[in-house]
Structure formats: structure tokens, C-alpha cells
PDB file of C-alpha atoms in Angstrom:
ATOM      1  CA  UNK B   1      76.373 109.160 127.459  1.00  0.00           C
ATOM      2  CA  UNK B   2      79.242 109.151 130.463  1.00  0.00           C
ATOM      3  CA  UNK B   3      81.880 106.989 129.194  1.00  0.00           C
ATOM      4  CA  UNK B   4      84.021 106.859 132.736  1.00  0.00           C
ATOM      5  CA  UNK B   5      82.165 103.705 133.407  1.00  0.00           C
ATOM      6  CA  UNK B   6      84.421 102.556 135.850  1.00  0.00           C
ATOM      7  CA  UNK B   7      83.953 105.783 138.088  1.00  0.00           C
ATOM      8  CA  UNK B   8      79.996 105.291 138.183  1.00  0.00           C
ATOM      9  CA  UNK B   9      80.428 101.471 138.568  1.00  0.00           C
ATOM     10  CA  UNK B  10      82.488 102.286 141.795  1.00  0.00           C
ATOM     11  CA  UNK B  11      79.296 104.208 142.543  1.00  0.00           C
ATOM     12  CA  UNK B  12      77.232 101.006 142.390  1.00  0.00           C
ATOM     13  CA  UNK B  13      79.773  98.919 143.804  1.00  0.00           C
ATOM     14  CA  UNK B  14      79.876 101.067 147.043  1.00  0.00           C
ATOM     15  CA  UNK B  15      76.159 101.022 147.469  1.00  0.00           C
ATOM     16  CA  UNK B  16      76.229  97.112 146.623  1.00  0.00           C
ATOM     17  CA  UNK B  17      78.882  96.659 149.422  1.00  0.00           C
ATOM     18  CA  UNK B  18      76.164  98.884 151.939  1.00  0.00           C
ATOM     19  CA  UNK B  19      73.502  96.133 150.950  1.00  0.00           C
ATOM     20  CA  UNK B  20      76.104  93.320 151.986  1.00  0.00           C
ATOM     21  CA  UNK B  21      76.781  95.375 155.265  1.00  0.00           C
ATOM     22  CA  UNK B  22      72.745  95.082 155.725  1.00  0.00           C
ATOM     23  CA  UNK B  23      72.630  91.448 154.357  1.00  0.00           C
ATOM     24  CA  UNK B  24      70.984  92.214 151.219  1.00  0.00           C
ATOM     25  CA  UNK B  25      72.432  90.719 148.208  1.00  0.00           C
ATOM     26  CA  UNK B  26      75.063  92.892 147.468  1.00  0.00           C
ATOM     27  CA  UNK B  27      73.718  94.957 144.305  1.00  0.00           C
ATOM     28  CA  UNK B  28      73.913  98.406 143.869  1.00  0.00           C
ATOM     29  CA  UNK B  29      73.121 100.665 141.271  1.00  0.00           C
ATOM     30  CA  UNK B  30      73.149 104.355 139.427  1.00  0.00           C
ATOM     31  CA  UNK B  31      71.308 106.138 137.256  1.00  0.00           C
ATOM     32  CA  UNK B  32      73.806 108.962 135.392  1.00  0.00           C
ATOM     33  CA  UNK B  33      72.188 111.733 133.061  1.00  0.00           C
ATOM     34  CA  UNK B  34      74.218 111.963 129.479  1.00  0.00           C
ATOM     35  CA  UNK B  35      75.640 115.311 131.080  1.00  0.00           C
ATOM     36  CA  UNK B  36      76.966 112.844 133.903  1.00  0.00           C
ATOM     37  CA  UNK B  37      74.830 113.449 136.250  1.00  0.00           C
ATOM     38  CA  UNK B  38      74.068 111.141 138.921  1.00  0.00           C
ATOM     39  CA  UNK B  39      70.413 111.091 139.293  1.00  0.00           C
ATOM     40  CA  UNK B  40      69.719 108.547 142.079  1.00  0.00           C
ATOM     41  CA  UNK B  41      71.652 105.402 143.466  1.00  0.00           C
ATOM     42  CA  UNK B  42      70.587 102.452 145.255  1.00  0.00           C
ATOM     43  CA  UNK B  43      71.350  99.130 147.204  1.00  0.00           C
ATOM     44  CA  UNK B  44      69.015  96.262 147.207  1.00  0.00           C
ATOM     45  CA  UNK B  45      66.535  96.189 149.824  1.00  0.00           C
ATOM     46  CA  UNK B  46      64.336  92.774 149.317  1.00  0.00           C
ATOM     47  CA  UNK B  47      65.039  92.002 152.819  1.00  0.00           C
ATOM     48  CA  UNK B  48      64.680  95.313 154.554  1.00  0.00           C
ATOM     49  CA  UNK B  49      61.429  96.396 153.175  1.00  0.00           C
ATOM     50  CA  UNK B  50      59.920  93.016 152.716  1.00  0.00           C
ATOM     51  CA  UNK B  51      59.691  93.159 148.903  1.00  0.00           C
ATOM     52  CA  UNK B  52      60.361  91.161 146.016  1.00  0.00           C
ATOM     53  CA  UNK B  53      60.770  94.583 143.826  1.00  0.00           C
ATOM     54  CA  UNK B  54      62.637  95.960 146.128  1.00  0.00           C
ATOM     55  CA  UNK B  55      66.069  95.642 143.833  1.00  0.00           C
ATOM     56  CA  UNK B  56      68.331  98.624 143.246  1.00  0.00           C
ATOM     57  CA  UNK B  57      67.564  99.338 140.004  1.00  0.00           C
ATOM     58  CA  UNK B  58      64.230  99.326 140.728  1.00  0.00           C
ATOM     59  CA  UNK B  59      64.444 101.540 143.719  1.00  0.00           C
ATOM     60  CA  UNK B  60      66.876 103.752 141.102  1.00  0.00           C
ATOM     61  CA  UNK B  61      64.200 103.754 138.436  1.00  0.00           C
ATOM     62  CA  UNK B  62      61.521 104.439 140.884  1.00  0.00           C
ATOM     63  CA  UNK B  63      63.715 107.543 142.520  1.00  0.00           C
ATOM     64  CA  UNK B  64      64.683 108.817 139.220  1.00  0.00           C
ATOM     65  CA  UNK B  65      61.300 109.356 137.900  1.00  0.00           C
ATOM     66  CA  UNK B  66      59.950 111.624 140.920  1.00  0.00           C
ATOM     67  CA  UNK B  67      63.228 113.637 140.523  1.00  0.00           C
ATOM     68  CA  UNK B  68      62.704 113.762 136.994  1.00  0.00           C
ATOM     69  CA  UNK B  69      58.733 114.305 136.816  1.00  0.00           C
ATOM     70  CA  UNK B  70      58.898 111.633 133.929  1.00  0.00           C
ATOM     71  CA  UNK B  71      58.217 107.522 133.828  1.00  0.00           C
ATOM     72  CA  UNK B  72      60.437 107.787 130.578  1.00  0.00           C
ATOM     73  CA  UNK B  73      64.533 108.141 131.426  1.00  0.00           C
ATOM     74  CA  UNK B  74      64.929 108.530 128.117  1.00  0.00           C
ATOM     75  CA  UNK B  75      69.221 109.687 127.596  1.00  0.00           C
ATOM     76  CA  UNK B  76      70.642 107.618 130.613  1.00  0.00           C
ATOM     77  CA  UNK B  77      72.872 105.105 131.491  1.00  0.00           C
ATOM     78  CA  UNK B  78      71.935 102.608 134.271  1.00  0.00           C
ATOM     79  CA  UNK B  79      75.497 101.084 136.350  1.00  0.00           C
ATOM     80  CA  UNK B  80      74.914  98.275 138.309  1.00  0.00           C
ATOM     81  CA  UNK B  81      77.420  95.796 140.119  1.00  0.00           C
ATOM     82  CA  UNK B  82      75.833  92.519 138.570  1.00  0.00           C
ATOM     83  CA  UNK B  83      73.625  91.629 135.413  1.00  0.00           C
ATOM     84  CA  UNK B  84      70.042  92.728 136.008  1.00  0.00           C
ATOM     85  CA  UNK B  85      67.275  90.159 135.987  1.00  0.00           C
ATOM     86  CA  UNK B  86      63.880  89.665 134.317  1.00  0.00           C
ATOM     87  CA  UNK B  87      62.239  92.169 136.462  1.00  0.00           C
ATOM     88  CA  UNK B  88      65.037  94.648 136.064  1.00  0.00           C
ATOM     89  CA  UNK B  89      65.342  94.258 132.757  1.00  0.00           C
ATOM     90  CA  UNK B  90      61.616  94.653 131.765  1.00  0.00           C
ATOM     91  CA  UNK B  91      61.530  98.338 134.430  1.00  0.00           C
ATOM     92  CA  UNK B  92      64.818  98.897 132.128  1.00  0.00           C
ATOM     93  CA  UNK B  93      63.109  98.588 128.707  1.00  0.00           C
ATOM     94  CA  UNK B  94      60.006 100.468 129.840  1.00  0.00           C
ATOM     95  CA  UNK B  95      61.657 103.598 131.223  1.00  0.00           C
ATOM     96  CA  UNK B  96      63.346 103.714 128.176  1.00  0.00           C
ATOM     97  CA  UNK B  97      66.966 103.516 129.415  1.00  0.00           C
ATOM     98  CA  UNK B  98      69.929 104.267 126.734  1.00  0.00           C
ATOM     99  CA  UNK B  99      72.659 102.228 128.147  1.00  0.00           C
ATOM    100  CA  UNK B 100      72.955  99.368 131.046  1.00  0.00           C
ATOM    101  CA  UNK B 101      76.422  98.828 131.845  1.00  0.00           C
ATOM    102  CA  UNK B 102      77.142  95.994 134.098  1.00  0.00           C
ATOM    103  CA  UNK B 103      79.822  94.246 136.340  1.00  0.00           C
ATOM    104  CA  UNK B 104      79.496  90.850 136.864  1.00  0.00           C
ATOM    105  CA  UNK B 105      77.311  88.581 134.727  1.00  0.00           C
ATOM    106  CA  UNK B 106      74.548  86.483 136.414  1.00  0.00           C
ATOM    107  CA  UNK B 107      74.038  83.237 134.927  1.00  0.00           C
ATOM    108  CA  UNK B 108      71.098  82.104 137.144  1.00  0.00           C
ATOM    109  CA  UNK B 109      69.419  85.420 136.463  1.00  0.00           C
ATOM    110  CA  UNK B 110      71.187  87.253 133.614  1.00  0.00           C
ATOM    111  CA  UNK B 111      68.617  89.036 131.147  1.00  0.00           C
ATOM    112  CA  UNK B 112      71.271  91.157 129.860  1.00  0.00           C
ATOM    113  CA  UNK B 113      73.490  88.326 127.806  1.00  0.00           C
ATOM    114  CA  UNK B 114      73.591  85.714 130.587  1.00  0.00           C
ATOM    115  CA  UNK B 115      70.225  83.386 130.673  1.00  0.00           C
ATOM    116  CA  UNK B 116      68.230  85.481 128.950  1.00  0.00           C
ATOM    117  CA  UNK B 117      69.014  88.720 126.208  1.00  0.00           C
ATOM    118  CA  UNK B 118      66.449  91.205 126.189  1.00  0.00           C
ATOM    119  CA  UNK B 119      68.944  93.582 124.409  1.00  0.00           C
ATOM    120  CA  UNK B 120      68.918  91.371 121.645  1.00  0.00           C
ATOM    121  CA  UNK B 121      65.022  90.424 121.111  1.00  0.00           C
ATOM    122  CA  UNK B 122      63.941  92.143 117.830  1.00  0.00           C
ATOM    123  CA  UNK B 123      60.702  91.778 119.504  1.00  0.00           C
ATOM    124  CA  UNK B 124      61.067  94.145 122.090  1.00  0.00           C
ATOM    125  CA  UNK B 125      59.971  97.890 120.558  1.00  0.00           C
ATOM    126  CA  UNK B 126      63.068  99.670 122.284  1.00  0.00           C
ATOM    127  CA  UNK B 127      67.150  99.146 122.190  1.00  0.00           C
ATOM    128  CA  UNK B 128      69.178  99.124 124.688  1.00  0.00           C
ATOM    129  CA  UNK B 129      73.285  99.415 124.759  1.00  0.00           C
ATOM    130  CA  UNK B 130      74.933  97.032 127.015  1.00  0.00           C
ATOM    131  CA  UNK B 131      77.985  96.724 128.012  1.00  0.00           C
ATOM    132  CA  UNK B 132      78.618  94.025 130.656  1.00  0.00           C
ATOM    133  CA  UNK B 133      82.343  92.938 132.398  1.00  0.00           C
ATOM    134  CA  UNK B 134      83.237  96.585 134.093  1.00  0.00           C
ATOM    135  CA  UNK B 135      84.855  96.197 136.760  1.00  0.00           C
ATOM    136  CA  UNK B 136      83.762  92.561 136.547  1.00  0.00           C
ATOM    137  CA  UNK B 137      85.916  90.877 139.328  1.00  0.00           C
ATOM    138  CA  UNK B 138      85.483  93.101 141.665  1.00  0.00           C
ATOM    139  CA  UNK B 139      81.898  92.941 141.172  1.00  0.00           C
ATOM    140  CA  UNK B 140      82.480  89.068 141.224  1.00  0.00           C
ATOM    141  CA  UNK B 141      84.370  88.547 144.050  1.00  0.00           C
ATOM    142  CA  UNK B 142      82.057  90.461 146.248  1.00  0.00           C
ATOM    143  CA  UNK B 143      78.788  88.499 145.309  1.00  0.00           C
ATOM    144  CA  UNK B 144      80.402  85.039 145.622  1.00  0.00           C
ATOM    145  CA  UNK B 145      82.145  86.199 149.149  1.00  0.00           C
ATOM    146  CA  UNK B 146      78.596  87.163 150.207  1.00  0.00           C
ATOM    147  CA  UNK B 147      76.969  83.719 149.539  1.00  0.00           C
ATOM    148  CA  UNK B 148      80.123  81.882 151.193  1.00  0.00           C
ATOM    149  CA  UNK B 149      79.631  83.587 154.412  1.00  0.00           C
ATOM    150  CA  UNK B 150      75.660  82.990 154.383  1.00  0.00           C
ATOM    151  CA  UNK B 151      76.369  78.924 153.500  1.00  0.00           C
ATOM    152  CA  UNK B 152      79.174  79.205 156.313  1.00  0.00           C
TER     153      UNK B 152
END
């Protein structure tokens, strides 16, 4: 697993601020190999393609598996600029994902610690590494600066 988690979370906060520059919701996101490899990275897109599934770890997810030839990322670790939600999380668990390491929390949407903790649910038949608060400000400041301009 890469442990320069601030270097891949710049990664995903560049392509977040790219989906603020498009007026997405500024998220952005990367998939890294264990042999710290960047496999894909992505912005959300919701508004561009007209779809609710159209978040960047989704779109990561999705782009990783083609490159890959496999559904299962099994030995990766997913960076993205704020706490994934339900959706996220559920892609997250099913393609088998090592490690999510986060920015900001999200406590409206949070399934990584926040509202919900998937990590956590004994329930669940996989386990998943978290790590949440890198480069958490930063992450922060550009999220609530996003929705002050759109209620301005």
C-alpha cells in the first residue's frame, strides 16, 4: 500500500478543483496500485453527463476495471478529497478495495465514519482500511467555498 498519502490526495484534490472549475461538486479521486501506481483519476461529473453515478470514484472504479481486465481491485488504495457516500461506499466494498483514504469528512453523506460506517459493519463480508482527515482542510475549505459561491 502507498503510504505518501498526501502526494496522491493532491492528486484528487487537483481533479476535485477541475470539477469546481466545471461546477461539479468539487470531488476528485485516485485509484493507486500497492506498487504506487496510479491507475485512473477522476472528478465528479453528475452534472456534465446527466447522472446520479456519475461520482469520481465511481468513474475511478469504473476506469480501473477496463484497465485492469478485473471487477475486483483487489491491493489498492482509493484517495478522494471528501468522505465517500452510500453509493461510493457500496462500488468500494464490492471491488474489493484495500484502503480508502479520505480528506474531508461528510456529515450529510459520510459512509466512511461520518453518518454512516460501512468500514465498521461486521456484516459486511469484506474490510476496508480507512483513514480519513488527509489533507483535511484543504479538502474542507474547497467544498464549503464551492457551496458559498452557488448560495451567493
Amino acid at each position: 500500500m502507498p503510504k505518501d498519502h498526501e502526494y496522491f490526495m493532491r492528486l484528487a484534490l487537483d481533479e476535485a478543483q477541475k470539477a469546481q472549475e466545471a461546477d461539479e461538486v468539487p470531488v476528485g479521486a485516485v485509484l493507486v496500485s500497492s506498487e504506487g501506481m496510479v491507475l485512473a483519476q477522476a472528478q465528479n461529473k453528475v452534472i456534465r453527463r446527466m447522472d446520479p453515478t456519475a461520482h469520481a470514484e465511481i468513474l475511478v472504479i469504473r476506469e480501473s476495471g477496463q484497465k485492469l481486465s478485473n471487477y475486483r481491485l483487489l491491493n489498492t488504495t482509493l484517495y478522494v478529497s471528501i468522505e465517500p457516500c452510500i453509493m461510493c461506499m457500496g462500488a468500494i466494498f464490492h471491488a474489493r478495495i484495500d484502503c480508502l483514504v479520505f480528506g474531508a469528512s461528510d456529515p450529510k453523506w459520510g459512509a466512511a465514519g461520518s453518518l454512516y460506517d460501512f468500514s465498521k459493519d461486521a456484516r459486511l463480508n469484506h474490510r476496508i482500511d480507512v483513514i480519513g482527515g488527509v489533507m483535511e482542510a484543504r479538502a474542507r475549505d474547497l467544498m464549503q467555498a464551492f457551496f458559498k459561491n452557488k448560495r451567493s
